Amino acid sequence: MTDYTIPKFKAYSSTFFTFSEVRKKVLNLENKSAKTSNQSCINMKKFIQTLIMEARQLVE
């Protein structure tokens, strides 16, 4: 992915994840050749709550 201004990416990345984690992952993807840590720490509670909220909106 080279265009991070795609509306779906912007909406879901900021909804499901913290900005700092998204930024780390974007930097890792841009620096493929650089040796970086692939470990990510996501907020599972926020992710699951947001997933449930999004699923409810789709059902309605």
mmCIF file of C-alpha atoms in Angstrom:
data_model
loop_
_atom_site.group_PDB
_atom_site.id
_atom_site.type_symbol
_atom_site.label_atom_id
_atom_site.label_comp_id
_atom_site.label_asym_id
_atom_site.label_seq_id
_atom_site.Cartn_x
_atom_site.Cartn_y
_atom_site.Cartn_z
ATOM 1 C CA MET A 1 0.000 0.000 0.000
ATOM 2 C CA THR A 2 1.493 3.309 -0.989
ATOM 3 C CA ASP A 3 -1.455 5.658 -0.564
ATOM 4 C CA TYR A 4 -2.437 6.066 3.074
ATOM 5 C CA THR A 5 -5.107 8.649 2.279
ATOM 6 C CA ILE A 6 -7.617 6.038 1.136
ATOM 7 C CA PRO A 7 -10.856 6.806 3.039
ATOM 8 C CA LYS A 8 -11.391 3.224 4.251
ATOM 9 C CA PHE A 9 -7.816 2.983 5.522
ATOM 10 C CA LYS A 10 -8.124 6.300 7.333
ATOM 11 C CA ALA A 11 -11.471 5.356 8.869
ATOM 12 C CA TYR A 12 -10.591 1.857 10.035
ATOM 13 C CA SER A 13 -7.007 2.489 11.091
ATOM 14 C CA SER A 14 -7.979 5.287 13.453
ATOM 15 C CA THR A 15 -11.074 3.453 14.669
ATOM 16 C CA PHE A 16 -9.541 0.074 15.482
ATOM 17 C CA PHE A 17 -5.997 1.062 16.444
ATOM 18 C CA THR A 18 -4.136 3.861 18.193
ATOM 19 C CA PHE A 19 -2.340 6.383 16.016
ATOM 20 C CA SER A 20 1.069 5.396 17.399
ATOM 21 C CA GLU A 21 0.611 1.731 16.435
ATOM 22 C CA VAL A 22 -0.600 2.612 12.952
ATOM 23 C CA ARG A 23 2.348 4.956 12.496
ATOM 24 C CA LYS A 24 4.832 2.269 13.613
ATOM 25 C CA LYS A 25 3.368 -0.235 11.176
ATOM 26 C CA VAL A 26 3.379 2.263 8.301
ATOM 27 C CA LEU A 27 7.024 3.067 8.983
ATOM 28 C CA ASN A 28 7.851 -0.649 9.079
ATOM 29 C CA LEU A 29 6.144 -1.167 5.723
ATOM 30 C CA GLU A 30 7.950 1.790 4.174
ATOM 31 C CA ASN A 31 11.357 0.611 5.449
ATOM 32 C CA LYS A 32 11.196 -2.983 4.231
ATOM 33 C CA SER A 33 14.958 -3.300 4.022
ATOM 34 C CA ALA A 34 15.609 -1.920 7.506
ATOM 35 C CA LYS A 35 15.778 -4.423 10.321
ATOM 36 C CA THR A 36 12.893 -3.460 12.604
ATOM 37 C CA SER A 37 10.883 -5.167 15.255
ATOM 38 C CA ASN A 38 7.688 -6.778 13.976
ATOM 39 C CA GLN A 39 6.161 -6.832 17.416
ATOM 40 C CA SER A 40 3.018 -4.780 17.827
ATOM 41 C CA CYS A 41 1.020 -4.072 20.910
ATOM 42 C CA ILE A 42 -2.631 -3.502 20.158
ATOM 43 C CA ASN A 43 -5.412 -2.657 22.554
ATOM 44 C CA MET A 44 -7.545 -5.798 22.260
ATOM 45 C CA LYS A 45 -10.406 -4.340 24.297
ATOM 46 C CA LYS A 46 -10.677 -1.336 21.959
ATOM 47 C CA PHE A 47 -10.373 -3.561 18.884
ATOM 48 C CA ILE A 48 -13.140 -5.955 19.992
ATOM 49 C CA GLN A 49 -15.464 -3.155 21.151
ATOM 50 C CA THR A 50 -15.021 -1.352 17.846
ATOM 51 C CA LEU A 51 -15.540 -4.561 15.890
ATOM 52 C CA ILE A 52 -18.820 -5.196 17.725
ATOM 53 C CA MET A 53 -19.932 -1.588 17.168
ATOM 54 C CA GLU A 54 -19.143 -1.786 13.431
ATOM 55 C CA ALA A 55 -20.975 -5.124 13.120
ATOM 56 C CA ARG A 56 -24.058 -3.673 14.832
ATOM 57 C CA GLN A 57 -24.069 -0.726 12.425
ATOM 58 C CA LEU A 58 -23.942 -3.091 9.447
ATOM 59 C CA VAL A 59 -26.889 -5.102 10.762
ATOM 60 C CA GLU A 60 -29.092 -2.040 11.308
#
